[in-house]
């Protein structure tokens, strides 16, 4: 899970004199490790092991143990739902623990269905369907209302497929993670998505906040996008990224990942 944070004060009084060689734009990127995928893999492995242990052979035909009473009794004792609920609560707390306005995209009623359309692996499709995306959004919205924070919902149309600097459509020749802009630079699709959500949110914010966000976004360039993309890939466990990304030298290493999980 990738989030962006805008330092509104910095964007108001620093961006005007920003020098790309020495200072970073007042936007920072942070990656949250939700562990939903790990939980899904763990419980899937447990169920498979139990199904194998309890399988029986009748008239030469092997029947899965999932149909047995013992299997159902064991599954009832699993705490998968409780653990997911705990993760959701922790994410919502982290995103709303400081004064902020939060921006997310309209995920729809069944966001997982759209995400698994082009996924061929049954295991990957299962893990995606087990991710409580809508629950996270709803819990964060409730927490924001409880703490008096502004919660903005924007369109999800092509946020992860559009370059946030040039507005051009990205292509994905190296896989689904990294997009190539027609202007010959690369950007992680999650980085593109959070920045495009910020851009869309400008229309719904108060004038002062809208102007600060626009100034912050104007300070983002191709080099910054590639730095953030390196950071996100590394956080996701992709130690080796494309050579074209490795060409960017660190601009402000201390600021990378230093932001909070909110805007």
PDB file of C-alpha atoms in Angstrom:
ATOM      1  CA  UNK A   1       0.000   0.000   0.000  1.00  0.00           C
ATOM      2  CA  UNK A   2       1.498   3.328  -1.120  1.00  0.00           C
ATOM      3  CA  UNK A   3       0.520   6.728   0.296  1.00  0.00           C
ATOM      4  CA  UNK A   4       1.677  10.286  -0.322  1.00  0.00           C
ATOM      5  CA  UNK A   5       1.942  13.123   2.167  1.00  0.00           C
ATOM      6  CA  UNK A   6       1.933  16.815   1.278  1.00  0.00           C
ATOM      7  CA  UNK A   7       3.590  19.237   3.668  1.00  0.00           C
ATOM      8  CA  UNK A   8       1.132  22.102   3.214  1.00  0.00           C
ATOM      9  CA  UNK A   9       3.267  24.662   5.074  1.00  0.00           C
ATOM     10  CA  UNK A  10       6.352  23.796   3.080  1.00  0.00           C
ATOM     11  CA  UNK A  11       4.455  23.915  -0.189  1.00  0.00           C
ATOM     12  CA  UNK A  12       3.258  27.411   0.645  1.00  0.00           C
ATOM     13  CA  UNK A  13       6.563  29.028   1.586  1.00  0.00           C
ATOM     14  CA  UNK A  14       9.282  26.818   0.082  1.00  0.00           C
ATOM     15  CA  UNK A  15       8.165  25.733  -3.372  1.00  0.00           C
ATOM     16  CA  UNK A  16       8.490  29.232  -4.749  1.00  0.00           C
ATOM     17  CA  UNK A  17      12.254  29.065  -4.225  1.00  0.00           C
ATOM     18  CA  UNK A  18      12.666  25.329  -4.811  1.00  0.00           C
ATOM     19  CA  UNK A  19      15.907  24.190  -6.415  1.00  0.00           C
ATOM     20  CA  UNK A  20      15.684  20.640  -7.731  1.00  0.00           C
ATOM     21  CA  UNK A  21      19.369  19.996  -7.149  1.00  0.00           C
ATOM     22  CA  UNK A  22      19.316  20.684  -3.413  1.00  0.00           C
ATOM     23  CA  UNK A  23      15.771  20.468  -2.093  1.00  0.00           C
ATOM     24  CA  UNK A  24      13.001  17.937  -2.510  1.00  0.00           C
ATOM     25  CA  UNK A  25       9.407  18.948  -3.290  1.00  0.00           C
ATOM     26  CA  UNK A  26       7.144  19.073  -0.194  1.00  0.00           C
ATOM     27  CA  UNK A  27       5.629  15.673  -1.037  1.00  0.00           C
ATOM     28  CA  UNK A  28       6.856  12.422   0.464  1.00  0.00           C
ATOM     29  CA  UNK A  29       5.971   8.810  -0.323  1.00  0.00           C
ATOM     30  CA  UNK A  30       5.494   6.041   2.215  1.00  0.00           C
ATOM     31  CA  UNK A  31       4.807   2.333   1.764  1.00  0.00           C
ATOM     32  CA  UNK A  32       2.567   0.539   4.264  1.00  0.00           C
ATOM     33  CA  UNK A  33       3.012  -3.176   4.740  1.00  0.00           C
ATOM     34  CA  UNK A  34      -0.516  -4.478   5.252  1.00  0.00           C
ATOM     35  CA  UNK A  35       0.406  -8.210   5.314  1.00  0.00           C
ATOM     36  CA  UNK A  36      -2.961  -9.150   3.808  1.00  0.00           C
ATOM     37  CA  UNK A  37      -1.197 -11.195   1.138  1.00  0.00           C
ATOM     38  CA  UNK A  38       0.943 -12.999   3.692  1.00  0.00           C
ATOM     39  CA  UNK A  39      -2.112 -13.811   5.802  1.00  0.00           C
ATOM     40  CA  UNK A  40      -3.971 -15.162   2.774  1.00  0.00           C
ATOM     41  CA  UNK A  41      -1.010 -17.398   1.826  1.00  0.00           C
ATOM     42  CA  UNK A  42      -0.645 -18.651   5.389  1.00  0.00           C
ATOM     43  CA  UNK A  43      -4.271 -19.601   5.900  1.00  0.00           C
ATOM     44  CA  UNK A  44      -4.531 -21.067   2.419  1.00  0.00           C
ATOM     45  CA  UNK A  45      -1.576 -23.342   3.218  1.00  0.00           C
ATOM     46  CA  UNK A  46      -3.184 -24.377   6.528  1.00  0.00           C
ATOM     47  CA  UNK A  47      -6.473 -25.255   4.855  1.00  0.00           C
ATOM     48  CA  UNK A  48      -4.709 -27.228   2.127  1.00  0.00           C
ATOM     49  CA  UNK A  49      -2.765 -29.217   4.718  1.00  0.00           C
ATOM     50  CA  UNK A  50      -5.899 -30.028   6.692  1.00  0.00           C
ATOM     51  CA  UNK A  51      -7.780 -30.992   3.545  1.00  0.00           C
ATOM     52  CA  UNK A  52      -4.967 -33.385   2.625  1.00  0.00           C
ATOM     53  CA  UNK A  53      -4.791 -34.886   6.132  1.00  0.00           C
ATOM     54  CA  UNK A  54      -8.540 -35.515   6.259  1.00  0.00           C
ATOM     55  CA  UNK A  55      -8.978 -36.745   2.686  1.00  0.00           C
ATOM     56  CA  UNK A  56     -10.402 -40.260   2.253  1.00  0.00           C
ATOM     57  CA  UNK A  57     -10.543 -42.823  -0.507  1.00  0.00           C
ATOM     58  CA  UNK A  58     -13.907 -44.397  -1.358  1.00  0.00           C
ATOM     59  CA  UNK A  59     -14.284 -47.008  -4.114  1.00  0.00           C
ATOM     60  CA  UNK A  60     -10.911 -46.021  -5.539  1.00  0.00           C
ATOM     61  CA  UNK A  61     -11.814 -42.332  -5.675  1.00  0.00           C
ATOM     62  CA  UNK A  62     -10.008 -39.865  -3.428  1.00  0.00           C
ATOM     63  CA  UNK A  63     -12.293 -37.274  -1.805  1.00  0.00           C
ATOM     64  CA  UNK A  64     -11.025 -34.014  -0.348  1.00  0.00           C
ATOM     65  CA  UNK A  65     -11.191 -33.574   3.404  1.00  0.00           C
ATOM     66  CA  UNK A  66     -12.953 -30.224   2.981  1.00  0.00           C
ATOM     67  CA  UNK A  67     -16.279 -32.051   3.098  1.00  0.00           C
ATOM     68  CA  UNK A  68     -15.665 -33.604   6.512  1.00  0.00           C
ATOM     69  CA  UNK A  69     -17.072 -32.397   9.836  1.00  0.00           C
ATOM     70  CA  UNK A  70     -13.599 -32.302  11.400  1.00  0.00           C
ATOM     71  CA  UNK A  71     -12.342 -29.935   8.684  1.00  0.00           C
ATOM     72  CA  UNK A  72     -15.234 -27.537   9.273  1.00  0.00           C
ATOM     73  CA  UNK A  73     -14.605 -27.615  13.034  1.00  0.00           C
ATOM     74  CA  UNK A  74     -10.940 -26.731  12.535  1.00  0.00           C
ATOM     75  CA  UNK A  75     -11.680 -23.908  10.109  1.00  0.00           C
ATOM     76  CA  UNK A  76     -14.106 -22.320  12.588  1.00  0.00           C
ATOM     77  CA  UNK A  77     -11.250 -21.988  15.072  1.00  0.00           C
ATOM     78  CA  UNK A  78      -9.021 -20.062  12.687  1.00  0.00           C
ATOM     79  CA  UNK A  79      -8.595 -16.377  13.564  1.00  0.00           C
ATOM     80  CA  UNK A  80      -8.155 -15.125  10.003  1.00  0.00           C
ATOM     81  CA  UNK A  81     -11.089 -12.720  10.161  1.00  0.00           C
ATOM     82  CA  UNK A  82      -9.956 -11.294  13.519  1.00  0.00           C
ATOM     83  CA  UNK A  83      -6.415 -10.776  12.270  1.00  0.00           C
ATOM     84  CA  UNK A  84      -7.640  -8.987   9.151  1.00  0.00           C
ATOM     85  CA  UNK A  85      -9.867  -6.758  11.245  1.00  0.00           C
ATOM     86  CA  UNK A  86      -6.882  -5.870  13.459  1.00  0.00           C
ATOM     87  CA  UNK A  87      -4.816  -4.971  10.373  1.00  0.00           C
ATOM     88  CA  UNK A  88      -7.609  -2.790   9.021  1.00  0.00           C
ATOM     89  CA  UNK A  89      -7.928  -0.930  12.339  1.00  0.00           C
ATOM     90  CA  UNK A  90      -4.175  -0.324  12.544  1.00  0.00           C
ATOM     91  CA  UNK A  91      -4.024   1.042   8.986  1.00  0.00           C
ATOM     92  CA  UNK A  92      -6.973   3.359   9.603  1.00  0.00           C
ATOM     93  CA  UNK A  93      -5.369   4.598  12.832  1.00  0.00           C
ATOM     94  CA  UNK A  94      -2.021   5.232  11.137  1.00  0.00           C
ATOM     95  CA  UNK A  95      -3.644   7.191   8.312  1.00  0.00           C
ATOM     96  CA  UNK A  96      -5.712   9.399  10.612  1.00  0.00           C
ATOM     97  CA  UNK A  97      -3.528   9.897  13.678  1.00  0.00           C
ATOM     98  CA  UNK A  98      -2.370  13.390  12.654  1.00  0.00           C
ATOM     99  CA  UNK A  99      -4.353  16.444  11.446  1.00  0.00           C
ATOM    100  CA  UNK A 100      -4.765  16.073   7.697  1.00  0.00           C
ATOM    101  CA  UNK A 101      -7.130  15.785   4.808  1.00  0.00           C
ATOM    102  CA  UNK A 102      -7.223  12.376   3.186  1.00  0.00           C
ATOM    103  CA  UNK A 103      -7.717  11.556  -0.472  1.00  0.00           C
ATOM    104  CA  UNK A 104      -8.641   8.191  -1.942  1.00  0.00           C
ATOM    105  CA  UNK A 105     -10.232   6.959  -5.118  1.00  0.00           C
ATOM    106  CA  UNK A 106     -13.690   5.524  -5.573  1.00  0.00           C
ATOM    107  CA  UNK A 107     -13.030   1.784  -5.326  1.00  0.00           C
ATOM    108  CA  UNK A 108     -16.554   0.710  -6.259  1.00  0.00           C
ATOM    109  CA  UNK A 109     -18.573  -2.100  -4.728  1.00  0.00           C
ATOM    110  CA  UNK A 110     -16.213  -4.977  -5.650  1.00  0.00           C
ATOM    111  CA  UNK A 111     -12.745  -3.543  -6.363  1.00  0.00           C
ATOM    112  CA  UNK A 112     -11.095  -6.972  -6.314  1.00  0.00           C
ATOM    113  CA  UNK A 113     -13.078  -8.145  -9.340  1.00  0.00           C
ATOM    114  CA  UNK A 114     -11.478  -5.563 -11.597  1.00  0.00           C
ATOM    115  CA  UNK A 115      -8.011  -6.304 -10.226  1.00  0.00           C
ATOM    116  CA  UNK A 116      -8.077 -10.025 -11.020  1.00  0.00           C
ATOM    117  CA  UNK A 117      -9.377  -9.797 -14.597  1.00  0.00           C
ATOM    118  CA  UNK A 118      -5.928 -10.166 -16.186  1.00  0.00           C
ATOM    119  CA  UNK A 119      -4.393 -12.388 -13.487  1.00  0.00           C
ATOM    120  CA  UNK A 120      -3.847 -15.981 -14.615  1.00  0.00           C
ATOM    121  CA  UNK A 121      -2.521 -17.467 -11.375  1.00  0.00           C
ATOM    122  CA  UNK A 122      -5.308 -18.944  -9.205  1.00  0.00           C
ATOM    123  CA  UNK A 123      -3.221 -18.337  -6.065  1.00  0.00           C
ATOM    124  CA  UNK A 124      -2.708 -14.664  -6.943  1.00  0.00           C
ATOM    125  CA  UNK A 125      -6.374 -14.215  -7.782  1.00  0.00           C
ATOM    126  CA  UNK A 126      -7.305 -15.751  -4.418  1.00  0.00           C
ATOM    127  CA  UNK A 127      -4.927 -13.473  -2.477  1.00  0.00           C
ATOM    128  CA  UNK A 128      -6.289 -10.373  -4.205  1.00  0.00           C
ATOM    129  CA  UNK A 129      -9.878 -11.376  -3.479  1.00  0.00           C
ATOM    130  CA  UNK A 130      -8.970 -11.872   0.180  1.00  0.00           C
ATOM    131  CA  UNK A 131      -7.668  -8.300   0.488  1.00  0.00           C
ATOM    132  CA  UNK A 132     -10.307  -6.159   2.254  1.00  0.00           C
ATOM    133  CA  UNK A 133      -9.772  -3.050   0.106  1.00  0.00           C
ATOM    134  CA  UNK A 134     -13.243  -1.594   0.576  1.00  0.00           C
ATOM    135  CA  UNK A 135     -13.172  -2.324   4.307  1.00  0.00           C
ATOM    136  CA  UNK A 136      -9.924  -0.343   4.677  1.00  0.00           C
ATOM    137  CA  UNK A 137     -11.430   2.640   2.840  1.00  0.00           C
ATOM    138  CA  UNK A 138     -14.647   2.562   4.881  1.00  0.00           C
ATOM    139  CA  UNK A 139     -12.833   2.190   8.209  1.00  0.00           C
ATOM    140  CA  UNK A 140     -10.474   5.047   7.342  1.00  0.00           C
ATOM    141  CA  UNK A 141     -13.413   7.236   6.375  1.00  0.00           C
ATOM    142  CA  UNK A 142     -15.134   6.484   9.689  1.00  0.00           C
ATOM    143  CA  UNK A 143     -11.959   7.218  11.649  1.00  0.00           C
ATOM    144  CA  UNK A 144     -11.491  10.478   9.756  1.00  0.00           C
ATOM    145  CA  UNK A 145     -15.045  11.560  10.602  1.00  0.00           C
ATOM    146  CA  UNK A 146     -14.512  10.591  14.245  1.00  0.00           C
ATOM    147  CA  UNK A 147     -11.367  12.738  14.431  1.00  0.00           C
ATOM    148  CA  UNK A 148     -12.740  15.653  12.435  1.00  0.00           C
ATOM    149  CA  UNK A 149     -10.603  15.123   9.334  1.00  0.00           C
ATOM    150  CA  UNK A 150     -11.616  15.901   5.766  1.00  0.00           C
ATOM    151  CA  UNK A 151     -12.066  12.781   3.580  1.00  0.00           C
ATOM    152  CA  UNK A 152     -12.092  13.317  -0.185  1.00  0.00           C
ATOM    153  CA  UNK A 153     -13.084  10.681  -2.765  1.00  0.00           C
ATOM    154  CA  UNK A 154     -11.979  11.137  -6.383  1.00  0.00           C
ATOM    155  CA  UNK A 155     -12.461   9.189  -9.592  1.00  0.00           C
ATOM    156  CA  UNK A 156     -10.365   6.056 -10.083  1.00  0.00           C
ATOM    157  CA  UNK A 157     -10.253   6.439 -13.879  1.00  0.00           C
ATOM    158  CA  UNK A 158      -6.741   5.661 -15.177  1.00  0.00           C
ATOM    159  CA  UNK A 159      -4.956   7.026 -12.092  1.00  0.00           C
ATOM    160  CA  UNK A 160      -2.301   4.315 -12.248  1.00  0.00           C
ATOM    161  CA  UNK A 161      -1.980   4.419 -16.042  1.00  0.00           C
ATOM    162  CA  UNK A 162      -1.299   8.132 -16.522  1.00  0.00           C
ATOM    163  CA  UNK A 163       1.972   9.997 -16.014  1.00  0.00           C
ATOM    164  CA  UNK A 164       1.396  12.493 -13.162  1.00  0.00           C
ATOM    165  CA  UNK A 165       3.892  14.965 -14.677  1.00  0.00           C
ATOM    166  CA  UNK A 166       2.951  14.964 -18.371  1.00  0.00           C
ATOM    167  CA  UNK A 167      -0.575  13.522 -18.300  1.00  0.00           C
ATOM    168  CA  UNK A 168       0.393  11.001 -20.994  1.00  0.00           C
ATOM    169  CA  UNK A 169      -0.690   7.356 -21.043  1.00  0.00           C
ATOM    170  CA  UNK A 170       1.861   4.928 -19.609  1.00  0.00           C
ATOM    171  CA  UNK A 171       2.893   1.684 -21.258  1.00  0.00           C
ATOM    172  CA  UNK A 172       4.109  -1.333 -19.258  1.00  0.00           C
ATOM    173  CA  UNK A 173       6.744  -3.165 -21.336  1.00  0.00           C
ATOM    174  CA  UNK A 174       8.539  -4.585 -18.273  1.00  0.00           C
ATOM    175  CA  UNK A 175       5.504  -5.883 -16.396  1.00  0.00           C
ATOM    176  CA  UNK A 176       2.581  -4.486 -14.415  1.00  0.00           C
ATOM    177  CA  UNK A 177       4.588  -2.525 -11.820  1.00  0.00           C
ATOM    178  CA  UNK A 178       6.641   0.011 -13.774  1.00  0.00           C
ATOM    179  CA  UNK A 179       5.155   2.269 -16.445  1.00  0.00           C
ATOM    180  CA  UNK A 180       7.024   4.004 -19.262  1.00  0.00           C
ATOM    181  CA  UNK A 181       5.991   7.547 -20.160  1.00  0.00           C
ATOM    182  CA  UNK A 182       6.223   8.653 -23.833  1.00  0.00           C
ATOM    183  CA  UNK A 183       8.636  11.327 -22.525  1.00  0.00           C
ATOM    184  CA  UNK A 184      11.133   8.544 -21.773  1.00  0.00           C
ATOM    185  CA  UNK A 185      11.014   8.229 -18.007  1.00  0.00           C
ATOM    186  CA  UNK A 186       9.667   5.506 -15.704  1.00  0.00           C
ATOM    187  CA  UNK A 187       7.242   5.585 -12.815  1.00  0.00           C
ATOM    188  CA  UNK A 188       5.789   2.968 -10.479  1.00  0.00           C
ATOM    189  CA  UNK A 189       2.057   2.668 -11.057  1.00  0.00           C
ATOM    190  CA  UNK A 190       1.270   3.184  -7.350  1.00  0.00           C
ATOM    191  CA  UNK A 191       3.315   6.395  -7.274  1.00  0.00           C
ATOM    192  CA  UNK A 192       1.463   7.612 -10.364  1.00  0.00           C
ATOM    193  CA  UNK A 193      -1.853   6.685  -8.779  1.00  0.00           C
ATOM    194  CA  UNK A 194      -1.429   8.617  -5.503  1.00  0.00           C
ATOM    195  CA  UNK A 195      -0.139  11.724  -7.308  1.00  0.00           C
ATOM    196  CA  UNK A 196      -2.991  11.662  -9.816  1.00  0.00           C
ATOM    197  CA  UNK A 197      -5.454  11.327  -6.947  1.00  0.00           C
ATOM    198  CA  UNK A 198      -3.915  14.445  -5.408  1.00  0.00           C
ATOM    199  CA  UNK A 199      -4.294  16.281  -8.703  1.00  0.00           C
ATOM    200  CA  UNK A 200      -7.968  15.345  -8.933  1.00  0.00           C
ATOM    201  CA  UNK A 201      -8.549  16.363  -5.306  1.00  0.00           C
ATOM    202  CA  UNK A 202      -7.557  19.977  -6.050  1.00  0.00           C
ATOM    203  CA  UNK A 203     -11.024  20.624  -7.477  1.00  0.00           C
ATOM    204  CA  UNK A 204     -12.691  19.571  -4.201  1.00  0.00           C
ATOM    205  CA  UNK A 205     -10.451  21.317  -1.685  1.00  0.00           C
ATOM    206  CA  UNK A 206     -10.673  24.757  -0.152  1.00  0.00           C
ATOM    207  CA  UNK A 207      -8.750  27.410  -2.175  1.00  0.00           C
ATOM    208  CA  UNK A 208      -5.823  27.656   0.265  1.00  0.00           C
ATOM    209  CA  UNK A 209      -5.266  23.890   0.401  1.00  0.00           C
ATOM    210  CA  UNK A 210      -5.868  23.507  -3.331  1.00  0.00           C
ATOM    211  CA  UNK A 211      -3.224  26.114  -4.140  1.00  0.00           C
ATOM    212  CA  UNK A 212      -0.710  24.469  -1.782  1.00  0.00           C
ATOM    213  CA  UNK A 213      -1.279  21.051  -3.367  1.00  0.00           C
ATOM    214  CA  UNK A 214      -0.913  22.468  -6.883  1.00  0.00           C
ATOM    215  CA  UNK A 215       2.382  24.102  -5.946  1.00  0.00           C
ATOM    216  CA  UNK A 216       3.646  20.885  -4.405  1.00  0.00           C
ATOM    217  CA  UNK A 217       2.717  18.879  -7.503  1.00  0.00           C
ATOM    218  CA  UNK A 218       4.382  21.431  -9.769  1.00  0.00           C
ATOM    219  CA  UNK A 219       7.688  20.703  -8.011  1.00  0.00           C
ATOM    220  CA  UNK A 220       7.599  17.008  -8.980  1.00  0.00           C
ATOM    221  CA  UNK A 221       9.698  16.110 -12.028  1.00  0.00           C
ATOM    222  CA  UNK A 222      10.820  12.962 -13.858  1.00  0.00           C
ATOM    223  CA  UNK A 223      13.856  12.464 -11.616  1.00  0.00           C
ATOM    224  CA  UNK A 224      11.708  12.626  -8.482  1.00  0.00           C
ATOM    225  CA  UNK A 225       9.263  10.079  -9.923  1.00  0.00           C
ATOM    226  CA  UNK A 226      12.074   7.639 -10.637  1.00  0.00           C
ATOM    227  CA  UNK A 227      13.541   8.083  -7.135  1.00  0.00           C
ATOM    228  CA  UNK A 228      10.170   7.363  -5.560  1.00  0.00           C
ATOM    229  CA  UNK A 229       9.688   4.388  -7.874  1.00  0.00           C
ATOM    230  CA  UNK A 230      13.020   2.933  -6.759  1.00  0.00           C
ATOM    231  CA  UNK A 231      11.992   3.379  -3.143  1.00  0.00           C
ATOM    232  CA  UNK A 232       8.617   1.664  -3.628  1.00  0.00           C
ATOM    233  CA  UNK A 233      10.129  -1.252  -5.560  1.00  0.00           C
ATOM    234  CA  UNK A 234      12.721  -1.761  -2.846  1.00  0.00           C
ATOM    235  CA  UNK A 235      10.055  -1.640  -0.127  1.00  0.00           C
ATOM    236  CA  UNK A 236       8.055  -4.259  -2.024  1.00  0.00           C
ATOM    237  CA  UNK A 237      11.031  -6.594  -2.079  1.00  0.00           C
ATOM    238  CA  UNK A 238      12.180  -6.030  -5.647  1.00  0.00           C
ATOM    239  CA  UNK A 239      15.896  -5.622  -4.992  1.00  0.00           C
ATOM    240  CA  UNK A 240      16.832  -5.345  -8.660  1.00  0.00           C
ATOM    241  CA  UNK A 241      14.919  -2.832 -10.768  1.00  0.00           C
ATOM    242  CA  UNK A 242      15.379  -1.975 -14.457  1.00  0.00           C
ATOM    243  CA  UNK A 243      18.692  -0.384 -15.419  1.00  0.00           C
ATOM    244  CA  UNK A 244      16.823   2.620 -16.734  1.00  0.00           C
ATOM    245  CA  UNK A 245      15.645   3.356 -13.202  1.00  0.00           C
ATOM    246  CA  UNK A 246      19.044   2.877 -11.649  1.00  0.00           C
ATOM    247  CA  UNK A 247      20.449   5.831 -13.551  1.00  0.00           C
ATOM    248  CA  UNK A 248      18.810   8.370 -11.223  1.00  0.00           C
ATOM    249  CA  UNK A 249      21.122   9.502  -8.431  1.00  0.00           C
ATOM    250  CA  UNK A 250      19.573  10.107  -4.985  1.00  0.00           C
ATOM    251  CA  UNK A 251      18.412  13.698  -4.591  1.00  0.00           C
ATOM    252  CA  UNK A 252      17.325  13.768  -0.967  1.00  0.00           C
ATOM    253  CA  UNK A 253      17.664  10.229   0.465  1.00  0.00           C
ATOM    254  CA  UNK A 254      16.672  11.288   3.975  1.00  0.00           C
ATOM    255  CA  UNK A 255      13.255  12.447   2.828  1.00  0.00           C
ATOM    256  CA  UNK A 256      12.336   9.261   0.969  1.00  0.00           C
ATOM    257  CA  UNK A 257       9.707   7.360   2.880  1.00  0.00           C
ATOM    258  CA  UNK A 258       9.699   9.946   5.596  1.00  0.00           C
ATOM    259  CA  UNK A 259       6.101  10.966   5.051  1.00  0.00           C
ATOM    260  CA  UNK A 260       3.058   9.842   6.931  1.00  0.00           C
ATOM    261  CA  UNK A 261       0.375   7.691   5.451  1.00  0.00           C
ATOM    262  CA  UNK A 262      -1.942  10.586   4.747  1.00  0.00           C
ATOM    263  CA  UNK A 263      -2.159  13.812   2.814  1.00  0.00           C
TER     264      UNK A 263
END
